[in-house]
mmCIF file of C-alpha atoms and ligand atoms in Angstrom:
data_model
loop_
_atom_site.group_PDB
_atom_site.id
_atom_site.type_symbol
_atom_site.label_atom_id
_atom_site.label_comp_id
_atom_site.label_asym_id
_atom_site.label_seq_id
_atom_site.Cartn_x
_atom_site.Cartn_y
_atom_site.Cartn_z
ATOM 1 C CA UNK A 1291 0.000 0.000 0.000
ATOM 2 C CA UNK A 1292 0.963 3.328 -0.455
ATOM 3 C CA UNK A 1293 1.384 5.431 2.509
ATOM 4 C CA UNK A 1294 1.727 2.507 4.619
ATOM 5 C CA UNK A 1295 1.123 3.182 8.421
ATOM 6 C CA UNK A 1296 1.303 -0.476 9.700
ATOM 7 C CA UNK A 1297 3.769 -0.697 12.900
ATOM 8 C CA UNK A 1298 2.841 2.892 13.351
ATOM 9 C CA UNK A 1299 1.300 4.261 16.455
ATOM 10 C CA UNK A 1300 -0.596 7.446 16.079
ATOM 11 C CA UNK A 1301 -2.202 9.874 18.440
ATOM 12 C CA UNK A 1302 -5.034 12.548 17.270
ATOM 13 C CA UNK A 1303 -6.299 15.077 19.426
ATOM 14 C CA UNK A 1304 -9.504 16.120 18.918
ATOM 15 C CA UNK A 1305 -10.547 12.933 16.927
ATOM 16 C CA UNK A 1306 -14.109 12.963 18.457
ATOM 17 C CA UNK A 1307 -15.639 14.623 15.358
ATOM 18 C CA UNK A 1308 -15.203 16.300 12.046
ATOM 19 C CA UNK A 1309 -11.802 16.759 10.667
ATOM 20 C CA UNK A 1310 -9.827 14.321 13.631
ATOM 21 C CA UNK A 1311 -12.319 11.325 13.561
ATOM 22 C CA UNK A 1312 -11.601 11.643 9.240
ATOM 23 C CA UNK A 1313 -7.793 11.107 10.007
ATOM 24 C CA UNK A 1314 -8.492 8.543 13.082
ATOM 25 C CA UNK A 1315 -9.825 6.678 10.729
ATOM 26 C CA UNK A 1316 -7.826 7.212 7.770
ATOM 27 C CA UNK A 1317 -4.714 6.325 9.536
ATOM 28 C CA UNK A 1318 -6.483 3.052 11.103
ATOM 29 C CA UNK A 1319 -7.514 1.746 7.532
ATOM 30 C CA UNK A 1320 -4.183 2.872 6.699
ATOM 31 C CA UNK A 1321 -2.777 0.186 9.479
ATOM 32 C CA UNK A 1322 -1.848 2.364 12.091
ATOM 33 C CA UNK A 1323 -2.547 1.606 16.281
ATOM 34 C CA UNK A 1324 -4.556 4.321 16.510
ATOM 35 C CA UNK A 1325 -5.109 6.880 20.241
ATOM 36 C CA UNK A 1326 -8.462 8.867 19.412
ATOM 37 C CA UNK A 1327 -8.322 11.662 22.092
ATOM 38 C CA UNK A 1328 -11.038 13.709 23.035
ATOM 39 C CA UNK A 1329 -12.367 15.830 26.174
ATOM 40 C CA UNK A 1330 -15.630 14.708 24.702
ATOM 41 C CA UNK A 1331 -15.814 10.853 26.257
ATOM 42 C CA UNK A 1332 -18.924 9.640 24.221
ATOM 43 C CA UNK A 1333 -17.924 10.949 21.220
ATOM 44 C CA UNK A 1334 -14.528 9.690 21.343
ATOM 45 C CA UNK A 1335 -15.244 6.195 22.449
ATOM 46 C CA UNK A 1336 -17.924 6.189 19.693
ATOM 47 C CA UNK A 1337 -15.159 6.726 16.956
ATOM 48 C CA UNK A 1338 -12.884 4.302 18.472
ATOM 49 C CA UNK A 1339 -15.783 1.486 18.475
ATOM 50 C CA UNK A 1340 -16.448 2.376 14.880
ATOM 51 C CA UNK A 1341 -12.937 2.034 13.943
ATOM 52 C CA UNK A 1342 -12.721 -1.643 15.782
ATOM 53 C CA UNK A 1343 -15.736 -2.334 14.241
ATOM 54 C CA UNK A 1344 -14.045 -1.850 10.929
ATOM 55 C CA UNK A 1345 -11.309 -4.563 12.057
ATOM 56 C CA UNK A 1346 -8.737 -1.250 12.695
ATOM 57 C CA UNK A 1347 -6.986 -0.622 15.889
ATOM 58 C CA UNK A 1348 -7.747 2.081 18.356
ATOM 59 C CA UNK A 1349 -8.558 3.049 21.927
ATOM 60 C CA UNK A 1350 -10.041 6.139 23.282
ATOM 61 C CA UNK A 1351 -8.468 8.396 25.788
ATOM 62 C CA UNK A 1352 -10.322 11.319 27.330
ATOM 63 C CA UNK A 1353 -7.814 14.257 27.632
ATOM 64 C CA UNK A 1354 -8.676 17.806 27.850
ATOM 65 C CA UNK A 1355 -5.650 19.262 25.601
ATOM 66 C CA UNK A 1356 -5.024 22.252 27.579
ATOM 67 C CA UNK A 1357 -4.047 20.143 30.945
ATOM 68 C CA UNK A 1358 -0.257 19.757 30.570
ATOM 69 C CA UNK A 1359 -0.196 17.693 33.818
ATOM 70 C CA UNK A 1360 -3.206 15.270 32.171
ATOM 71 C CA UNK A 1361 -0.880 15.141 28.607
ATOM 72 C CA UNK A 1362 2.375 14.045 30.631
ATOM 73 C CA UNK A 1363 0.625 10.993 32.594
ATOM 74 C CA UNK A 1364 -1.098 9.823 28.862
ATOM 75 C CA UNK A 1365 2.318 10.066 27.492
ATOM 76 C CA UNK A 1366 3.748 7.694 30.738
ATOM 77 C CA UNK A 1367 0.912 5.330 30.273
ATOM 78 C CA UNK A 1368 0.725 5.367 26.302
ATOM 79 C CA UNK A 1369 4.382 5.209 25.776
ATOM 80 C CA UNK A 1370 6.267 5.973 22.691
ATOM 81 C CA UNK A 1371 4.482 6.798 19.246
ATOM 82 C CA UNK A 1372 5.171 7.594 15.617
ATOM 83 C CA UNK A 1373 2.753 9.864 14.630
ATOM 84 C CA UNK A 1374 1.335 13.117 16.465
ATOM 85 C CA UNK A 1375 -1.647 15.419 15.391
ATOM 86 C CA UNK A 1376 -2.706 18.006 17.783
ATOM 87 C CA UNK A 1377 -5.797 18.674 15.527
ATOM 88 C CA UNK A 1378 -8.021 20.195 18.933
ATOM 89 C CA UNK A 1379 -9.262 23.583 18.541
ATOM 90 C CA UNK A 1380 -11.740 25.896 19.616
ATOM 91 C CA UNK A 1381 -13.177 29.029 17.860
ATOM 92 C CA UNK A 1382 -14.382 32.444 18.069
ATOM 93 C CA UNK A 1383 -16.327 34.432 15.967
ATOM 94 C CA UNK A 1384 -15.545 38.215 15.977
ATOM 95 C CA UNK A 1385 -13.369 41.594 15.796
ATOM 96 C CA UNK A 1386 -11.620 44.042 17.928
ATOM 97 C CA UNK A 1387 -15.271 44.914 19.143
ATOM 98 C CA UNK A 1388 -16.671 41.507 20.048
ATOM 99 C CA UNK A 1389 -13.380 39.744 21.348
ATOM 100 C CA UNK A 1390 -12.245 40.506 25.081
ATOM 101 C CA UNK A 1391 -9.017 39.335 26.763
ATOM 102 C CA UNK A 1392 -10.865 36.405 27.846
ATOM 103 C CA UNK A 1393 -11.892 34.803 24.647
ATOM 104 C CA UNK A 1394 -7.884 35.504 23.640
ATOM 105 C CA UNK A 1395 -6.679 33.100 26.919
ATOM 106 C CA UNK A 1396 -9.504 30.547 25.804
ATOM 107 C CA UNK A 1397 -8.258 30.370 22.153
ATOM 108 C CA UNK A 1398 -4.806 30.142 23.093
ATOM 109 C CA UNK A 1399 -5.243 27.307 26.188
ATOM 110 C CA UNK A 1400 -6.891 25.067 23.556
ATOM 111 C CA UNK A 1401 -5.282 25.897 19.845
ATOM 112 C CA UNK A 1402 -1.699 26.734 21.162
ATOM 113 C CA UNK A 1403 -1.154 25.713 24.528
ATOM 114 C CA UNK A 1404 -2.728 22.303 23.539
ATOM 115 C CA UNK A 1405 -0.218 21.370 20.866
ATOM 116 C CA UNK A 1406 2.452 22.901 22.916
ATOM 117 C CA UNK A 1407 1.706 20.497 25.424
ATOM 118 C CA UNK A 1408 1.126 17.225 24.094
ATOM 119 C CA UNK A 1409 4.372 17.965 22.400
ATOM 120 C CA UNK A 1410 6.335 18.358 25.422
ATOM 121 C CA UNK A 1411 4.992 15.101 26.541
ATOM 122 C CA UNK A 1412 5.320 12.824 23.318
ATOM 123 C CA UNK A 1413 8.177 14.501 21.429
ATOM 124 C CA UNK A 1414 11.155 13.459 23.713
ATOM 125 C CA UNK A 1415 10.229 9.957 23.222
ATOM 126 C CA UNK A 1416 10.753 10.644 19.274
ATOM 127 C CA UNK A 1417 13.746 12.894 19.989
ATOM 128 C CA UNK A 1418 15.174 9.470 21.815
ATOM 129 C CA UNK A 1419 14.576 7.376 18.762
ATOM 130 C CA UNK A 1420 15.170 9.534 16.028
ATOM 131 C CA UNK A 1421 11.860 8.862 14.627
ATOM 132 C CA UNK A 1422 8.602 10.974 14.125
ATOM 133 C CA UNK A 1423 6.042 12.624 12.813
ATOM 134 C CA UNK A 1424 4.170 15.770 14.426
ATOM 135 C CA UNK A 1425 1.452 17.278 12.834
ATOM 136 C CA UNK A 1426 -0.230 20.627 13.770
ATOM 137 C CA UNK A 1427 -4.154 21.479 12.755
ATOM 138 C CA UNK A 1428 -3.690 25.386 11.818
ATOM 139 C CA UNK A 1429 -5.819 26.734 9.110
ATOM 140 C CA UNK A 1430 -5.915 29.270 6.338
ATOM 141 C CA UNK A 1431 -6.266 31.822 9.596
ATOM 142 C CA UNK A 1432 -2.912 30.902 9.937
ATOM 143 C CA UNK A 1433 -1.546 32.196 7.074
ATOM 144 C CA UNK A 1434 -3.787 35.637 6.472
ATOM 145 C CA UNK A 1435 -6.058 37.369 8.705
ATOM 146 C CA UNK A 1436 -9.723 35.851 8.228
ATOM 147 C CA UNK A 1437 -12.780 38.680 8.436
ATOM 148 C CA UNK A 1438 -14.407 38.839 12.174
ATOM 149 C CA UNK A 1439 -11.886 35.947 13.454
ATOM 150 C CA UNK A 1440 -9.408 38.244 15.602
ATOM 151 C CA UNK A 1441 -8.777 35.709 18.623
ATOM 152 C CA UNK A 1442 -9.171 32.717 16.126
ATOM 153 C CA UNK A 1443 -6.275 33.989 13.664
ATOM 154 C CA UNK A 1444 -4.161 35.407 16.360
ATOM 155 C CA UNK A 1445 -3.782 31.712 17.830
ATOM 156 C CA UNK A 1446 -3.940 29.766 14.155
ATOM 157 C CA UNK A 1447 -0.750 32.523 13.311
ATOM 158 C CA UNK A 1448 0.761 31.059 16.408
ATOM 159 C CA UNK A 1449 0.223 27.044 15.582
ATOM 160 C CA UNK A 1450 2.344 28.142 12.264
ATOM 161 C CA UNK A 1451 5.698 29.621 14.736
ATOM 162 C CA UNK A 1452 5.241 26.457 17.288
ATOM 163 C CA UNK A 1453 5.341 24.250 13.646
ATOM 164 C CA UNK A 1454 8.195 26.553 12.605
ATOM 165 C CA UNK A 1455 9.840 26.658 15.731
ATOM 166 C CA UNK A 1456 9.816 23.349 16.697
ATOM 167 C CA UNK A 1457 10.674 21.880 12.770
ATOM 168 C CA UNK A 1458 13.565 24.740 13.074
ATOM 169 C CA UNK A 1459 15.233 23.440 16.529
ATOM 170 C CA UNK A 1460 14.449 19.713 15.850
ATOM 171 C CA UNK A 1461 14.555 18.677 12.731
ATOM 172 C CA UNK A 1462 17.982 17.243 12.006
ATOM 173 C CA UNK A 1463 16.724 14.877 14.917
ATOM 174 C CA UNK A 1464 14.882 12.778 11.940
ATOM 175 C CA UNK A 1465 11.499 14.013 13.790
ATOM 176 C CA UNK A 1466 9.599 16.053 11.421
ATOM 177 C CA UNK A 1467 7.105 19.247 12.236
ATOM 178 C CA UNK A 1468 4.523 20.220 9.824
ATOM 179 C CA UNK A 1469 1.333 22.536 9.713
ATOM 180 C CA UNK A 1470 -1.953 21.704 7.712
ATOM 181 C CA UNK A 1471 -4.065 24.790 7.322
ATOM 182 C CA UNK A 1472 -7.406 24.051 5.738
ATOM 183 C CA UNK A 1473 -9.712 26.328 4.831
ATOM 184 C CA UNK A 1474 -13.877 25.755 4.929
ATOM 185 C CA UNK A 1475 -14.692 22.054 5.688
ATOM 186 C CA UNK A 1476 -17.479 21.147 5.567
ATOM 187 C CA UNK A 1477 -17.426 19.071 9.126
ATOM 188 C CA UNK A 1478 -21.068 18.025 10.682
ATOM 189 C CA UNK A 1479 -20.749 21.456 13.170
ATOM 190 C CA UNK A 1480 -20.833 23.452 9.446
ATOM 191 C CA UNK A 1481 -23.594 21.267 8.362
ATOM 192 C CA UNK A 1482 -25.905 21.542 11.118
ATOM 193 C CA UNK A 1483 -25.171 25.716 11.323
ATOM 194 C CA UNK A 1484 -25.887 25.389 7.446
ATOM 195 C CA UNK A 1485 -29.458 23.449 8.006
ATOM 196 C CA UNK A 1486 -30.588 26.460 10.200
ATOM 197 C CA UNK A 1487 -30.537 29.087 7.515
ATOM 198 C CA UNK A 1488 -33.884 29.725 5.774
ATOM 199 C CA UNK A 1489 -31.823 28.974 2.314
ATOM 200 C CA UNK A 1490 -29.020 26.542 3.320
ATOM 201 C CA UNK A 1491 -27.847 26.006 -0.140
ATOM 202 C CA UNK A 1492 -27.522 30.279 -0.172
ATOM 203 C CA UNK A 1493 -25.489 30.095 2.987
ATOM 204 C CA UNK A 1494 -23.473 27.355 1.611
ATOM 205 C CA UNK A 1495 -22.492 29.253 -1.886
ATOM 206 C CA UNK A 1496 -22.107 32.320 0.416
ATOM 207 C CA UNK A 1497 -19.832 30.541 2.797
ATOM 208 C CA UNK A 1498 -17.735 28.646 0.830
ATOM 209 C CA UNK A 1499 -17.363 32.100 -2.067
ATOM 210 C CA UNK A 1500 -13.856 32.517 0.112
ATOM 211 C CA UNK A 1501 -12.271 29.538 -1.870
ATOM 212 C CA UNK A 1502 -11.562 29.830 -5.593
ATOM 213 C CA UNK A 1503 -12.682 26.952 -6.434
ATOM 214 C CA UNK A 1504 -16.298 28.122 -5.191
ATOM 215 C CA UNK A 1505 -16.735 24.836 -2.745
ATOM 216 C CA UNK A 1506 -15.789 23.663 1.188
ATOM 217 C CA UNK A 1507 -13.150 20.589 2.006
ATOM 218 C CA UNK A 1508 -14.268 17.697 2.960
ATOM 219 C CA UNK A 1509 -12.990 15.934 6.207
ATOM 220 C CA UNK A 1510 -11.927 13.507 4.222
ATOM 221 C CA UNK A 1511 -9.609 15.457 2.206
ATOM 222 C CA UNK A 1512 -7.576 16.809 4.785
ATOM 223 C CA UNK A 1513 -7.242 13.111 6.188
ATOM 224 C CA UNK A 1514 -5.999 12.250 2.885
ATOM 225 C CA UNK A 1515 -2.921 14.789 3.639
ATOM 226 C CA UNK A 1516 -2.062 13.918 7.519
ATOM 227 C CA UNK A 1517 -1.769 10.633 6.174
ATOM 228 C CA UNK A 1518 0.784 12.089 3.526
ATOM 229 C CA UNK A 1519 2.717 13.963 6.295
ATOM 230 C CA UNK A 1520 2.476 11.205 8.651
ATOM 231 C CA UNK A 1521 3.802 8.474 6.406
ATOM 232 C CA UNK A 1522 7.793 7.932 5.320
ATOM 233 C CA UNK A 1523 6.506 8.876 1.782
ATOM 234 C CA UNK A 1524 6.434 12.413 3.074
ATOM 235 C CA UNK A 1525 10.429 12.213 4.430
ATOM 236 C CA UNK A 1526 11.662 15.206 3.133
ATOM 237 C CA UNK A 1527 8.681 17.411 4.274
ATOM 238 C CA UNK A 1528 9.305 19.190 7.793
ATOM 239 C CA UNK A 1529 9.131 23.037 8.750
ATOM 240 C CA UNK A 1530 6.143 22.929 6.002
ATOM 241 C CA UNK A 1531 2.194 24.725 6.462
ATOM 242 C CA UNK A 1532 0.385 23.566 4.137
ATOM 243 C CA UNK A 1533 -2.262 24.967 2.281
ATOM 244 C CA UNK A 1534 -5.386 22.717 1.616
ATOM 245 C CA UNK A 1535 -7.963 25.641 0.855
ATOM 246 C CA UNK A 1536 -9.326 25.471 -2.635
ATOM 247 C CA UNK A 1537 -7.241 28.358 -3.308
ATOM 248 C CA UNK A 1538 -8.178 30.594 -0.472
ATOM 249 C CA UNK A 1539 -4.801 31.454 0.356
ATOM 250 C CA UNK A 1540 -3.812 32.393 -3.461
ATOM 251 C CA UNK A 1541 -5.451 36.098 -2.842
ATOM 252 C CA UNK A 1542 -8.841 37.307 -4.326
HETATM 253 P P1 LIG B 65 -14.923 19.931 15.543
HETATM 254 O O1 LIG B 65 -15.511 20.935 16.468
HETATM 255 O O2 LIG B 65 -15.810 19.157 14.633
HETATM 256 O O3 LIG B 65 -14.057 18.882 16.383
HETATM 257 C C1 LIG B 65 -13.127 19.313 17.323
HETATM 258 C C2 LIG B 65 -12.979 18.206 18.357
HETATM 259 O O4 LIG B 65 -12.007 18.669 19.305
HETATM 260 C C3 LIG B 65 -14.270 17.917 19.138
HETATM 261 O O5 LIG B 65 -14.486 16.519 19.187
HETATM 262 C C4 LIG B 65 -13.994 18.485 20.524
HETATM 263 O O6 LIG B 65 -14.627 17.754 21.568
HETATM 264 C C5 LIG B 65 -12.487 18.374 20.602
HETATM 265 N N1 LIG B 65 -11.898 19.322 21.543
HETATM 266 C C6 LIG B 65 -12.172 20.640 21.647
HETATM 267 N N2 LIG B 65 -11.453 21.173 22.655
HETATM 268 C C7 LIG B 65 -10.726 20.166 23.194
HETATM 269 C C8 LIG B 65 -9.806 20.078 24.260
HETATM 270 N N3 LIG B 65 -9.510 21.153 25.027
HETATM 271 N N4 LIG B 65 -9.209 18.890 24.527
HETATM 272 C C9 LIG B 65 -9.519 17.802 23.796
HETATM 273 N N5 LIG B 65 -10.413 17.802 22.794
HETATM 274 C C10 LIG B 65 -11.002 18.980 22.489
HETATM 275 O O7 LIG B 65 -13.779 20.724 14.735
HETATM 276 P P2 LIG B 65 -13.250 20.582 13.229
HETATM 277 O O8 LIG B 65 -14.015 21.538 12.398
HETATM 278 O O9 LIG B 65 -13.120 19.173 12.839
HETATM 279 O O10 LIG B 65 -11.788 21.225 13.412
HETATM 280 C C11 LIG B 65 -10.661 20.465 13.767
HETATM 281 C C12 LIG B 65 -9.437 21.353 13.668
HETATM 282 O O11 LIG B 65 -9.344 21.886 12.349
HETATM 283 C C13 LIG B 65 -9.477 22.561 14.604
HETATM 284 O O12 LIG B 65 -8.175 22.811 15.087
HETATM 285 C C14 LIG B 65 -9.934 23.687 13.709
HETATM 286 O O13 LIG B 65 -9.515 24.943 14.161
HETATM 287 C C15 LIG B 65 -9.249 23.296 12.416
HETATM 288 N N6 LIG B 65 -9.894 23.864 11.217
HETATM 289 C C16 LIG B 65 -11.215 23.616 10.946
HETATM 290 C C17 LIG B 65 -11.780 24.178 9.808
HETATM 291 C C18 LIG B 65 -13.226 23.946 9.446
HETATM 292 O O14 LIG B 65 -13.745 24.642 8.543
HETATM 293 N N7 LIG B 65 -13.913 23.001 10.051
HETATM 294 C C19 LIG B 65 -11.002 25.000 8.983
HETATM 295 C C20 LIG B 65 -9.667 25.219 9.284
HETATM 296 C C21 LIG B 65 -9.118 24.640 10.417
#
């Protein structure tokens, strides 16, 4: 197969729904030993069952991402893996205006300090080996400053320097650091916000206008590269955000 995960063991934060239950699952079909984390315990076992039922490999493991002391004692009782995505986040809709210092410290605790912690707890044991692949959830916010999305962009900019950062110091190590940043996907939260407009096919064209190619991601799709960036296919990749936007990021 190509892409081959087998003999891998992969961890994905935030694999409860949308975008991180796509690549748990991806990367179980793919024959990876899959952790789905979640703070969200029936949701997380539910994706874990599904996966088992599929004849893959995976166990749940409630963590809330933003509890360094919680990420340390999973990393003592999981042991050493191969493959890292800190795909957890949180968001916020709004400007200067509608964002207070608050909503800045919640971002941050879940789409920075998050990643920032489960690295600190799983990367050493790929530093030791010499062997790794982290992969950080940013999005298009990371790259260029999304309308009404202060908070959200200010902490999706700084998911890009950790990914930086990190790839920059660690690298040579053979452990390599890389950044997705998707732009609109179409995840069951964006379907079920669609459903309640009076035209949700209108709110759809309207929603998804920001990518050139005039349509949302699919979960699937941005599976399709974490499995890329977490397989030895992808060796040379590390430092890299990459763009998986339908040509958001191109400029309008
Ligand atoms: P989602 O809301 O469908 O799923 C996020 C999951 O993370 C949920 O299961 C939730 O319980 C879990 N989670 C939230 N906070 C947590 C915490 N503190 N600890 C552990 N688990 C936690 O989200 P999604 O749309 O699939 O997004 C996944 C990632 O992709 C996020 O980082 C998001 O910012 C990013 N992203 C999403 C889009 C999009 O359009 N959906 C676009 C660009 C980037």
């Amino acid at each position: 197969m190509v892409f081959d995960l087998t003999g891998k063991r992969a961890l994905v934060t935030g694999a409860g729904s949308g975008i991180g239950e796509a690549i748990a699952i991806r990367f179980a079909e793919a024959g990876a030993q899959v952790f789905v984390i979640d703070r969200d315990e029936p949701q997380g076992e539910a994706v874990a069952a599904r996966i088992r039922e599929a004849g893959g490999s995976a166990e749940f493991h409630c963590l809330d991402v933003s509890d360094p002391v919680a990420a340390k004692a999973l990393a003592e009782r999981l042991g050493s893996i191969e493959v890292l995505v800190n795909n957890a986040g949180i968001g916020h809709v709004g400007g200067l205006l509608e964002t207070e210092s608050d909503d800045l410290d919640r971002l941050h605790a879940v789409n920075v300090r998050g990643p920032f912690n489960l690295c600190k707890a799983f990367v050493p044991g790929m530093l030791e080996k010499g062997l790794g692949s982290v992969i950080n959830m940013s999005s298009v916010g990371g790259l260029l400053a999304v309308k009404d999305r202060l908070a959200y962009t200010v902490s999706k900019h700084a998911v890009v320097g950790l990914t930086r950062s990190l790839a920059r110091d660690h690298s040579h190590s053979g452990v390599r650091f890389n950044a997705i940043c998707p732009g609109r996907v179409e995840t069951p939260f964006v379907k079920a916000r669609l459903a309640e407009y009076p035209d949700p096919e209108a709110a759809y064209h309207e929603m998804a206008s920001t990518q050139l190619n005039g349509r949302m991601g699919k979960p699937e799709e941005i599976a399709a590269l974490a499995h890329y960036l977490a397989s030895d296919e992808s060796a040379m990749v590390t430092g890299s955000c990459q763009s998986i936007d339908g040509g958001w990021s191109a400029g309008k």
